Amino acid sequence: MATYAPPTDDMALLLRVFDFDRQIGELPGYEDVNAELATAVLEEAGRFCAGVIEPLNRSGDEEGCRLQNGAVATPKGFAEAYAAFVAAGWGGLSGDPEFGGQGLPHVLQLLLDEMLSSANLSFGLFPGLTRGAVAAIARHADAGLKAAYLPKMISGEWTGAMALTEPSAGSDLGLLTTRAQPDDDGAFRITGTKIFISSGDHDFGGNVIHLVLARLPDAPKGVKGISLFLAPKFLLNGEGGLGDRNGFSVGALERKMGIHAQPTCVMNYDGAKAWLVGEPGRGLNAMFTMMNAERLFVGVQGLGVAEAAVQRASTYARERLQGRSADGTRGPVQLIEHPDVRKMLLTGRAFTEAGRALAVWTALQLDRSDRHPDRAARDHADGFVALLTPVIKSSFTDLGFETAVVSQQVFGGHGYVREWGMEQFVRDARITQIYEGANGIQAIDLVSRKLPMEGGDLPHRFFALVRQELDASAADPALVAPVAEALARLEAVTRLLQENASVAHESGAAATDYLRLFALVVLGWMWVRMAAGAGEADGRKVRIARFFVDRLLPQTLGLEASIRNGAASIMALDDAEF
């Protein structure tokens, strides 16, 4: 069976395509960072992921996590691998140097996340969720909480988890009932039950820091009554080390379709001691700092699984002999000689390579929004990140799952049995479309919250940038023109949705089709960028770009027609007729 090969050569190419040295060099704190350093870091990260993390993927899936005497036991080798991950410094790669992090760009973090997700999706959730918790604490907690918790969370010695969902409160967090009672010493006591808590507990040692949404005694109903609290598994002693066990426990482990090596917990909080993060009643605002970071991370998870799946399918298609040549004179021939097999593999490649490019471009915007010395430039970049976050989360995970499925299809019956590992990719990828805000909710977020931003100008500002780059592109006009035409379709339906925003059901009916249309256009833009920037030496990029434009981009025609047909047929049936 083929093993995972980290795509670090492609990552290095993208650093050149997006002029990494110039863009990063403009930002304070990155004066010593360049493409040569970045490539060296990524190559070392790739060796770690392929050599330490990936060998645990199948065994971890088969063994799964177990609950023993109220404590989570992760699969064999996970605790040791996590200790090696922390010792090598990967946990603090992009962390704030003020609290012990290395302070490297978000670009490197997202590419590390991709490789972790390719190698072992279950494992990658531990540091990924920790980083999201760090973001929320860093932005909203007081100085005392930051000093007490951030250094060991950034290093990875302590991990993080987010506790939102309850049995009767999923996406509608306004229904949650977990309570927070003020304590005598200024802290609080949390009581309630949360479900679907990834990384809620483990056997890695150290602490597990839960960020918990709960209601204060006088809180109003709805989301405005929610506050955010920090509840550690172990309370801290006077020296900042681990003291007594806090008042919460794992009630059960969820029995799941995939990510078996990731402990998804039912958590019971029984008067657990906790501290307020941010302002009372502003918990959802604070939690969204974590969730927005996690949504980009989950999108990259979809990309990572797709990369691993298409790699394995490509190797199999070159090695497996099956069927006869098109002219009937030879046989058996390699699977990869058959046009339908090639189409499946190219569909996966057309997504993964353009998706990686879009992740790099967005991460560069994230770095600009954090560090650029000019406030206007920061706000400009931040708007693009906000606009693209639901697109990346939803489209990368949809396309990632679809890529896992077509890669499995390449194997025929062998793809359905465990031996080849393809069915695990399909099962693991499926959750990425659901957690951190199901993809339908991401689409609604795009049309209802992101399109109206900046008075409705944000998407058009972004489209103007894309059109400017297309007009100036040195790529083959036969590649540029279809993308420009698809962009015009996207601009037109965007104006239509903005005009009909107040019409009942229209935005909701169009949302998922609109997000897919948006994604195809920006992936096409990325293929134009790569075709122009890779140079004549990389004719492979141009040939995949041609496949994308010929075979995938035309989907935008059907999506536009579907959106223009409106909500009427969707809403026509009575509820009882379903």
Coordinates of C-alpha atoms in Angstrom, one line a residue:
M1 CA 0.0 0.0 0.0
A2 CA 1.3 3.5 -0.9
T3 CA 2.3 5.7 2.0
Y4 CA 1.7 9.4 2.2
A5 CA 4.2 11.7 0.5
P6 CA 4.0 15.3 1.8
P7 CA 3.6 17.6 -1.2
T8 CA 6.3 20.0 0.0
D9 CA 7.6 20.6 -3.6
D10 CA 4.2 22.0 -4.6
M11 CA 4.1 24.0 -1.4
A12 CA 7.5 25.5 -2.2
L13 CA 6.2 26.3 -5.7
L14 CA 3.2 28.2 -4.3
L15 CA 5.5 30.3 -2.1
R16 CA 7.1 31.5 -5.3
V17 CA 3.8 31.9 -7.2
F18 CA 2.5 34.2 -4.4
D19 CA 5.8 36.1 -4.0
F20 CA 6.1 35.0 -0.4
D21 CA 9.4 36.8 0.3
R22 CA 7.9 40.2 -0.7
Q23 CA 4.5 39.8 0.9
I24 CA 5.9 38.5 4.2
G25 CA 8.8 40.9 4.1
E26 CA 6.4 43.8 4.4
L27 CA 5.1 42.7 7.8
P28 CA 6.7 43.6 11.1
G29 CA 8.1 40.6 13.0
Y30 CA 8.8 38.5 9.9
E31 CA 12.0 40.2 8.8
D32 CA 14.0 37.0 9.2
V33 CA 11.4 34.8 7.4
N34 CA 11.8 33.9 3.7
A35 CA 10.8 31.2 1.3
E36 CA 14.1 29.3 1.9
L37 CA 13.4 29.1 5.7
A38 CA 9.7 28.3 5.1
T39 CA 10.5 25.4 2.7
A40 CA 13.0 24.0 5.2
V41 CA 10.4 24.1 8.0
L42 CA 7.7 22.5 5.8
E43 CA 10.1 19.7 4.6
E44 CA 10.9 18.9 8.3
A45 CA 7.2 19.0 9.2
G46 CA 6.5 16.7 6.3
R47 CA 9.0 14.2 7.5
F48 CA 7.5 14.2 10.9
C49 CA 4.0 13.8 9.6
A50 CA 4.9 10.9 7.3
G51 CA 7.3 9.2 9.6
V52 CA 5.6 9.6 13.0
I53 CA 2.0 10.4 12.6
E54 CA 0.9 8.6 9.4
P55 CA 1.9 5.1 10.6
L56 CA -0.6 5.4 13.5
N57 CA -3.6 6.3 11.2
R58 CA -4.9 2.9 10.4
S59 CA -4.1 1.3 13.7
G60 CA -5.6 4.2 15.5
D61 CA -8.8 3.8 13.5
E62 CA -9.0 0.1 14.2
E63 CA -8.3 0.4 17.9
G64 CA -10.2 3.6 18.6
C65 CA -10.4 5.4 21.9
R66 CA -11.8 3.8 25.1
L67 CA -13.3 5.0 28.3
Q68 CA -11.8 3.2 31.3
N69 CA -12.8 4.1 34.8
G70 CA -14.0 7.5 33.6
A71 CA -10.7 8.3 31.8
V72 CA -10.0 8.3 28.1
A73 CA -7.4 6.0 26.7
T74 CA -6.2 6.9 23.2
P75 CA -4.9 4.3 20.8
K76 CA -1.5 2.8 21.2
G77 CA 1.3 5.2 20.2
F78 CA -0.8 8.4 20.2
A79 CA 0.5 9.7 23.6
E80 CA 4.1 9.1 22.6
A81 CA 3.6 10.7 19.2
Y82 CA 2.0 13.7 20.8
A83 CA 4.9 14.0 23.2
A84 CA 7.2 14.0 20.2
F85 CA 5.1 16.6 18.4
V86 CA 5.4 18.9 21.4
A87 CA 9.1 18.2 21.9
A88 CA 9.8 19.1 18.3
G89 CA 8.1 22.5 18.7
W90 CA 5.3 22.0 16.2
G91 CA 2.6 23.0 18.7
G92 CA 4.0 26.6 18.9
L93 CA 4.8 27.1 15.2
S94 CA 2.6 30.2 14.7
G95 CA 2.1 31.0 18.4
D96 CA 2.7 34.4 19.9
P97 CA 6.4 34.8 21.0
E98 CA 5.2 36.7 24.0
F99 CA 4.0 33.4 25.4
G100 CA 6.7 31.1 24.0
G101 CA 5.5 30.6 20.5
Q102 CA 7.7 30.7 17.4
G103 CA 5.7 33.5 15.7
L104 CA 5.9 32.1 12.2
P105 CA 3.4 33.0 9.5
H106 CA -0.1 31.6 9.3
V107 CA 0.9 30.2 5.8
L108 CA 3.2 27.7 7.4
Q109 CA 0.6 26.8 10.0
L110 CA -2.1 26.0 7.4
L111 CA 0.3 23.9 5.4
L112 CA 1.4 22.0 8.5
D113 CA -2.3 21.5 9.3
E114 CA -2.8 20.1 5.8
M115 CA 0.0 17.5 6.2
L116 CA -1.2 16.5 9.7
S117 CA -4.7 16.0 8.2
S118 CA -3.4 13.9 5.4
A119 CA -1.3 11.8 7.7
N120 CA -3.8 11.3 10.5
L121 CA -7.0 13.4 10.8
S122 CA -7.8 12.2 14.3
F123 CA -4.4 13.2 15.6
G124 CA -4.4 16.6 14.0
L125 CA -7.5 17.7 15.9
F126 CA -5.6 17.8 19.2
P127 CA -3.3 20.6 18.2
G128 CA -5.8 22.2 15.9
L129 CA -8.4 22.6 18.6
T130 CA -5.8 23.8 21.1
R131 CA -4.8 26.6 18.7
G132 CA -8.4 27.7 18.4
A133 CA -8.8 27.9 22.1
V134 CA -5.5 29.9 22.3
A135 CA -7.0 32.4 19.8
A136 CA -10.1 33.0 21.9
I137 CA -8.1 33.3 25.2
A138 CA -5.5 35.6 23.6
R139 CA -8.1 38.0 22.2
H140 CA -10.7 38.0 25.0
A141 CA -9.3 36.8 28.4
D142 CA -7.8 39.0 31.0
A143 CA -4.0 39.3 31.6
G144 CA -4.0 36.8 34.5
L145 CA -5.7 34.0 32.5
K146 CA -3.4 34.6 29.5
A147 CA -0.3 34.4 31.7
A148 CA -1.5 31.3 33.5
Y149 CA -2.7 29.3 30.5
L150 CA -1.3 30.5 27.2
P151 CA 2.4 29.5 27.5
K152 CA 1.7 25.8 28.1
M153 CA -1.2 25.7 25.6
I154 CA 1.0 27.3 22.9
S155 CA 3.8 24.9 23.5
G156 CA 1.2 22.0 23.3
E157 CA 2.0 20.7 26.8
W158 CA -1.7 21.6 27.6
T159 CA -4.5 21.0 25.1
G160 CA -7.7 22.8 24.5
A161 CA -11.4 22.0 23.7
M162 CA -14.5 23.9 22.9
A163 CA -17.7 23.0 24.7
L164 CA -20.7 24.4 22.8
T165 CA -23.2 21.7 21.8
E166 CA -25.8 20.3 24.1
P167 CA -28.4 17.5 23.5
S168 CA -31.1 20.0 22.8
A169 CA -28.9 22.9 21.5
G170 CA -26.9 22.2 18.3
S171 CA -26.5 25.0 15.8
D172 CA -29.1 27.1 17.7
L173 CA -26.9 27.9 20.6
G174 CA -29.6 30.2 22.0
L175 CA -31.3 27.1 23.4
L176 CA -28.4 26.0 25.6
T177 CA -29.1 25.5 29.3
T178 CA -25.7 25.0 31.0
R179 CA -25.5 27.3 34.0
A180 CA -22.7 29.3 35.5
Q181 CA -23.1 30.3 39.2
P182 CA -20.9 33.0 40.7
D183 CA -18.5 31.7 43.3
D184 CA -17.2 33.6 46.4
D185 CA -13.7 34.2 45.0
G186 CA -14.7 35.8 41.7
A187 CA -14.7 32.5 39.8
F188 CA -17.9 30.6 38.7
R189 CA -19.3 27.1 39.0
I190 CA -20.4 25.4 35.8
T191 CA -23.2 22.8 35.8
G192 CA -24.6 21.1 32.7
T193 CA -23.9 18.5 29.9
K194 CA -22.2 19.1 26.6
I195 CA -22.0 16.6 23.7
F196 CA -19.7 16.1 20.7
I197 CA -16.7 17.6 22.5
S198 CA -13.6 16.7 20.4
S199 CA -10.4 16.3 22.5
G200 CA -12.5 16.6 25.6
D201 CA -10.1 14.3 27.4
H202 CA -7.1 12.1 26.7
D203 CA -4.1 10.3 28.3
F204 CA -1.3 12.6 27.1
G205 CA -0.7 14.1 30.5
G206 CA -0.9 17.8 31.2
N207 CA -4.1 19.8 31.4
V208 CA -7.1 20.0 29.2
I209 CA -8.6 23.5 29.0
H210 CA -12.3 23.7 28.2
L211 CA -13.9 26.8 26.8
V212 CA -17.5 26.4 27.9
L213 CA -20.6 28.4 26.9
A214 CA -23.0 28.8 29.8
R215 CA -25.6 31.2 31.2
L216 CA -25.3 33.4 34.3
P217 CA -28.2 33.4 36.7
D218 CA -29.7 36.7 35.4
A219 CA -29.0 36.0 31.8
P220 CA -31.7 36.7 29.2
K221 CA -32.9 34.0 26.9
G222 CA -31.3 33.6 23.5
V223 CA -27.7 34.1 22.3
K224 CA -27.4 37.5 24.1
G225 CA -27.5 35.6 27.4
I226 CA -24.5 33.4 26.7
S227 CA -21.1 33.9 28.4
L228 CA -17.8 32.1 27.8
F229 CA -15.9 30.4 30.6
L230 CA -12.5 28.7 30.9
A231 CA -12.6 25.5 32.9
P232 CA -9.4 23.4 33.3
K233 CA -9.4 19.7 33.9
F234 CA -6.9 20.3 36.7
L235 CA -7.0 23.5 38.8
L236 CA -3.7 25.2 39.2
N237 CA -1.7 25.2 42.4
G238 CA 0.1 28.2 43.8
E239 CA 3.1 27.7 41.5
G240 CA 1.0 27.5 38.3
G241 CA 1.3 23.7 38.1
L242 CA -1.4 21.1 38.2
G243 CA -3.4 20.8 41.4
D244 CA -6.8 19.2 42.2
R245 CA -9.0 17.6 39.6
N246 CA -11.9 20.0 38.6
G247 CA -15.5 19.1 38.8
F248 CA -16.2 17.7 35.3
S249 CA -15.9 14.3 33.8
V250 CA -16.4 12.2 30.6
G251 CA -19.8 10.7 30.7
A252 CA -19.4 8.7 27.5
L253 CA -17.5 8.5 24.2
E254 CA -19.6 9.0 21.0
R255 CA -19.7 5.9 18.7
K256 CA -19.0 7.5 15.3
M257 CA -18.7 6.8 11.6
G258 CA -15.1 8.0 11.5
I259 CA -12.2 9.7 13.3
H260 CA -12.2 6.8 15.7
A261 CA -8.9 7.7 17.2
Q262 CA -10.2 11.1 18.3
P263 CA -12.1 11.1 21.7
T264 CA -15.4 12.8 21.0
C265 CA -16.8 13.1 24.5
V266 CA -20.1 13.7 26.4
M267 CA -18.9 16.0 29.1
N268 CA -20.7 16.4 32.5
Y269 CA -19.9 19.6 34.4
D270 CA -20.8 19.2 38.1
G271 CA -20.0 22.5 39.7
A272 CA -16.8 22.8 37.7
K273 CA -14.8 25.8 38.7
A274 CA -14.3 28.3 35.8
W275 CA -13.3 31.8 34.9
L276 CA -15.1 34.3 32.7
V277 CA -13.5 35.0 29.3
G278 CA -14.5 38.3 28.0
E279 CA -17.6 40.2 28.9
P280 CA -20.8 38.7 30.5
G281 CA -23.4 38.0 27.8
R282 CA -20.7 38.3 25.0
G283 CA -19.7 34.7 25.0
L284 CA -20.8 33.9 21.5
N285 CA -18.7 36.8 20.2
A286 CA -15.6 35.4 22.1
M287 CA -16.3 31.9 21.0
F288 CA -16.6 32.9 17.3
T289 CA -12.9 34.0 17.5
M290 CA -12.2 30.3 18.1
M291 CA -14.8 29.0 15.6
N292 CA -13.6 31.2 12.8
A293 CA -10.0 30.0 13.2
E294 CA -11.4 26.4 13.4
R295 CA -13.4 26.8 10.2
L296 CA -10.3 27.6 8.2
F297 CA -8.6 24.6 9.9
V298 CA -11.5 22.3 9.1
G299 CA -11.5 23.4 5.5
V300 CA -7.8 22.4 5.4
Q301 CA -8.7 19.1 6.9
G302 CA -10.9 18.4 3.9
L303 CA -8.0 19.3 1.7
G304 CA -5.6 17.1 3.6
V305 CA -7.7 14.0 3.4
A306 CA -8.3 14.6 -0.3
E307 CA -4.6 14.9 -0.9
A308 CA -3.9 11.6 0.9
A309 CA -6.7 9.8 -0.9
V310 CA -5.8 10.9 -4.4
Q311 CA -2.1 10.1 -3.9
R312 CA -3.0 6.5 -3.0
A313 CA -5.5 6.2 -5.9
S314 CA -2.9 7.6 -8.4
T315 CA -0.3 5.0 -7.3
Y316 CA -2.9 2.2 -7.5
A317 CA -4.0 3.3 -10.9
R318 CA -0.5 3.2 -12.2
E319 CA 0.2 -0.3 -10.7
R320 CA -3.1 -2.1 -11.2
L321 CA -3.5 -3.9 -14.6
Q322 CA -7.1 -4.2 -15.8
G323 CA -9.0 -4.1 -19.1
R324 CA -7.8 -3.6 -22.6
S325 CA -6.5 -0.6 -24.5
A326 CA -8.9 1.7 -26.4
D327 CA -8.0 0.1 -29.7
G328 CA -8.3 -3.4 -28.3
T329 CA -4.7 -4.4 -29.2
R330 CA -3.2 -4.5 -25.7
G331 CA -4.3 -5.9 -22.4
P332 CA -4.4 -5.9 -19.5
V333 CA -3.3 -2.2 -19.3
Q334 CA -2.7 0.1 -16.4
L335 CA -6.0 1.4 -14.9
I336 CA -4.7 5.0 -15.5
E337 CA -4.9 4.4 -19.2
H338 CA -8.7 4.4 -19.0
P339 CA -10.3 7.9 -19.6
D340 CA -12.8 7.6 -16.7
V341 CA -10.1 6.7 -14.2
R342 CA -8.0 9.6 -15.4
K343 CA -11.0 11.9 -15.1
M344 CA -11.5 10.8 -11.4
L345 CA -7.9 11.4 -10.6
L346 CA -7.7 14.7 -12.4
T347 CA -10.9 15.9 -10.6
G348 CA -9.1 15.2 -7.3
R349 CA -5.9 16.9 -8.4
A350 CA -7.8 19.9 -9.8
F351 CA -9.2 20.5 -6.4
T352 CA -6.3 19.7 -4.1
E353 CA -3.7 21.8 -6.0
A354 CA -6.0 24.8 -6.5
G355 CA -7.3 24.4 -2.9
R356 CA -3.8 24.5 -1.5
A357 CA -3.2 27.7 -3.5
L358 CA -6.3 29.3 -2.2
A359 CA -5.3 28.3 1.4
V360 CA -1.9 29.9 0.9
W361 CA -3.4 33.1 -0.6
T362 CA -5.9 33.4 2.3
A363 CA -3.3 32.7 4.9
L364 CA -1.2 35.5 3.5
Q365 CA -4.3 37.8 3.9
L366 CA -4.6 36.6 7.5
D367 CA -0.9 37.5 8.1
R368 CA -1.6 40.9 6.6
S369 CA -4.7 41.4 8.8
D370 CA -2.6 40.6 11.9
R371 CA 0.6 42.5 11.2
H372 CA 0.5 45.1 8.4
P373 CA 1.5 48.5 9.8
D374 CA -1.3 50.3 8.0
R375 CA -4.8 50.0 9.6
A376 CA -6.6 50.3 6.2
A377 CA -4.5 47.5 4.8
R378 CA -5.3 45.3 7.8
D379 CA -9.0 45.9 7.5
H380 CA -8.8 45.3 3.7
A381 CA -7.2 41.9 4.3
D382 CA -9.5 41.0 7.2
G383 CA -12.5 41.5 5.0
F384 CA -11.2 39.1 2.4
V385 CA -10.5 36.5 5.2
A386 CA -14.1 36.9 6.5
L387 CA -15.6 36.5 3.1
L388 CA -13.6 33.4 2.2
T389 CA -13.8 31.6 5.6
P390 CA -17.3 30.0 4.9
V391 CA -16.2 29.3 1.3
I392 CA -13.1 27.4 2.3
K393 CA -14.8 25.6 5.2
S394 CA -17.7 24.4 3.1
S395 CA -16.2 23.9 -0.4
F396 CA -13.0 22.3 0.8
T397 CA -14.8 19.8 2.9
D398 CA -17.5 19.0 0.3
L399 CA -14.8 18.7 -2.4
G400 CA -12.5 16.8 0.0
F401 CA -15.2 14.2 0.7
E402 CA -16.1 14.0 -3.0
T403 CA -12.4 13.4 -3.8
A404 CA -12.1 10.7 -1.2
V405 CA -15.1 9.0 -2.7
V406 CA -13.9 9.1 -6.3
S407 CA -10.4 8.0 -5.2
Q408 CA -12.1 5.1 -3.5
Q409 CA -13.9 4.4 -6.7
V410 CA -10.6 4.0 -8.6
F411 CA -9.9 0.9 -6.5
G412 CA -13.2 -0.8 -7.4
G413 CA -14.1 -3.5 -4.9
H414 CA -10.7 -3.1 -3.2
G415 CA -11.7 0.4 -2.2
Y416 CA -14.6 -0.9 -0.1
V417 CA -12.5 -3.2 2.1
R418 CA -10.3 -2.0 4.9
E419 CA -7.0 -3.4 3.6
W420 CA -6.4 -0.5 1.3
G421 CA -7.4 2.3 3.7
M422 CA -9.7 4.1 1.2
E423 CA -12.9 3.5 3.2
Q424 CA -11.3 5.2 6.2
F425 CA -10.6 8.3 4.2
V426 CA -14.3 8.4 3.2
R427 CA -15.5 7.9 6.7
D428 CA -13.1 10.4 8.2
A429 CA -13.7 13.1 5.6
R430 CA -17.4 13.0 6.2
I431 CA -17.3 14.7 9.6
T432 CA -15.6 17.7 8.2
Q433 CA -18.8 18.7 6.3
I434 CA -20.7 18.6 9.6
Y435 CA -18.7 20.0 12.5
E436 CA -17.6 23.6 13.2
G437 CA -20.9 24.7 11.5
A438 CA -22.5 22.3 9.0
N439 CA -21.9 23.3 5.4
G440 CA -25.4 24.5 4.8
I441 CA -24.9 26.9 7.7
Q442 CA -21.7 28.1 6.1
A443 CA -23.6 28.8 2.9
I444 CA -26.2 30.8 4.8
D445 CA -23.5 32.7 6.6
L446 CA -22.0 33.6 3.2
V447 CA -25.2 34.9 1.7
S448 CA -26.8 36.4 4.8
R449 CA -23.9 37.8 6.7
K450 CA -20.9 38.2 4.4
L451 CA -22.5 39.6 1.2
P452 CA -24.0 42.6 3.2
M453 CA -20.6 43.4 4.8
E454 CA -19.2 46.9 4.1
G455 CA -22.6 48.0 2.9
G456 CA -22.6 45.2 0.3
D457 CA -19.3 46.3 -1.2
L458 CA -17.1 43.5 0.3
P459 CA -17.8 40.8 -2.3
H460 CA -17.5 43.3 -5.2
R461 CA -14.2 44.6 -3.9
F462 CA -13.0 41.0 -3.9
F463 CA -14.4 40.4 -7.4
A464 CA -12.6 43.6 -8.6
L465 CA -9.3 42.2 -7.4
V466 CA -9.9 38.9 -9.1
R467 CA -10.9 40.6 -12.4
Q468 CA -7.9 42.9 -12.2
E469 CA -5.5 39.9 -11.9
L470 CA -7.3 38.0 -14.7
D471 CA -7.0 41.0 -17.0
A472 CA -3.3 41.3 -16.3
S473 CA -2.5 37.6 -16.3
A474 CA 0.3 36.2 -18.5
A475 CA -1.5 32.9 -18.7
D476 CA -2.9 31.5 -21.9
P477 CA -6.0 33.5 -22.8
A478 CA -7.8 30.2 -23.5
L479 CA -7.5 29.6 -19.7
V480 CA -8.2 33.1 -18.6
A481 CA -11.4 33.8 -20.7
P482 CA -13.6 31.0 -19.3
V483 CA -12.7 32.0 -15.7
A484 CA -13.5 35.7 -16.5
E485 CA -16.8 34.6 -17.9
A486 CA -17.6 32.5 -14.8
L487 CA -16.6 35.5 -12.6
A488 CA -19.2 37.6 -14.5
R489 CA -21.8 35.0 -13.7
L490 CA -20.9 35.1 -10.0
E491 CA -21.0 38.9 -10.0
A492 CA -24.4 38.9 -11.5
V493 CA -26.0 36.4 -9.1
T494 CA -24.3 38.2 -6.2
R495 CA -26.2 41.4 -7.2
L496 CA -29.4 39.4 -7.6
L497 CA -29.1 37.9 -4.1
Q498 CA -28.3 41.3 -2.6
E499 CA -31.4 42.8 -4.3
N500 CA -33.6 39.9 -3.1
A501 CA -32.1 39.6 0.4
S502 CA -35.4 40.6 2.1
V503 CA -37.5 38.2 0.0
A504 CA -38.6 35.2 2.1
H505 CA -36.6 32.0 1.4
E506 CA -34.7 33.3 -1.6
S507 CA -31.3 33.5 0.1
G508 CA -31.7 30.2 1.9
A509 CA -32.8 28.5 -1.4
A510 CA -29.8 29.8 -3.3
A511 CA -27.1 29.5 -0.5
T512 CA -25.5 26.1 -1.2
D513 CA -25.5 26.6 -5.0
Y514 CA -24.1 30.1 -4.6
L515 CA -21.3 28.9 -2.4
R516 CA -20.3 26.2 -4.9
L517 CA -20.4 28.7 -7.7
F518 CA -18.2 31.1 -5.7
A519 CA -15.8 28.2 -4.9
L520 CA -15.4 27.1 -8.5
V521 CA -14.7 30.7 -9.6
V522 CA -12.0 31.3 -7.0
L523 CA -10.4 27.9 -7.7
G524 CA -10.4 28.8 -11.4
W525 CA -8.6 32.1 -10.4
M526 CA -6.0 30.0 -8.6
W527 CA -5.4 27.9 -11.6
V528 CA -4.8 31.0 -13.7
R529 CA -2.4 32.2 -11.1
M530 CA -0.5 28.9 -11.0
A531 CA -0.5 28.5 -14.8
A532 CA 1.0 32.0 -15.1
G533 CA 3.4 31.7 -12.1
A534 CA 4.7 28.2 -12.5
G535 CA 6.5 29.0 -15.7
E536 CA 7.1 27.0 -18.8
A537 CA 9.1 24.4 -16.9
D538 CA 5.9 23.2 -15.2
G539 CA 3.6 22.3 -18.1
R540 CA 1.8 19.9 -15.8
K541 CA 0.1 22.8 -14.0
V542 CA -1.1 24.2 -17.3
R543 CA -2.5 20.8 -18.4
I544 CA -4.4 20.4 -15.1
A545 CA -5.7 24.0 -15.4
R546 CA -7.0 23.1 -18.8
F547 CA -8.8 20.1 -17.4
F548 CA -10.4 22.3 -14.7
V549 CA -11.5 24.9 -17.2
D550 CA -12.9 22.3 -19.7
R551 CA -14.5 19.8 -17.3
L552 CA -15.3 21.4 -13.9
L553 CA -15.7 25.2 -14.5
P554 CA -18.8 24.6 -16.8
Q555 CA -20.7 23.6 -13.7
T556 CA -21.0 27.3 -13.0
L557 CA -23.6 27.5 -15.9
G558 CA -25.9 25.1 -14.2
L559 CA -25.4 26.6 -10.8
E560 CA -26.3 30.1 -12.1
A561 CA -29.5 28.7 -13.7
S562 CA -30.5 26.9 -10.5
I563 CA -30.0 30.1 -8.4
R564 CA -32.1 32.2 -10.9
N565 CA -34.9 29.7 -10.7
G566 CA -35.5 30.8 -7.2
A567 CA -37.2 29.3 -4.2
A568 CA -40.6 28.5 -5.6
S569 CA -40.2 24.8 -6.4
I570 CA -38.3 24.2 -3.1
M571 CA -41.1 25.6 -1.0
A572 CA -44.0 24.2 -3.1
L573 CA -44.7 21.0 -1.1
D574 CA -46.6 21.0 2.1
D575 CA -44.6 19.6 5.1
A576 CA -46.7 16.5 5.2
E577 CA -46.0 15.7 1.6
F578 CA -42.3 14.9 2.2

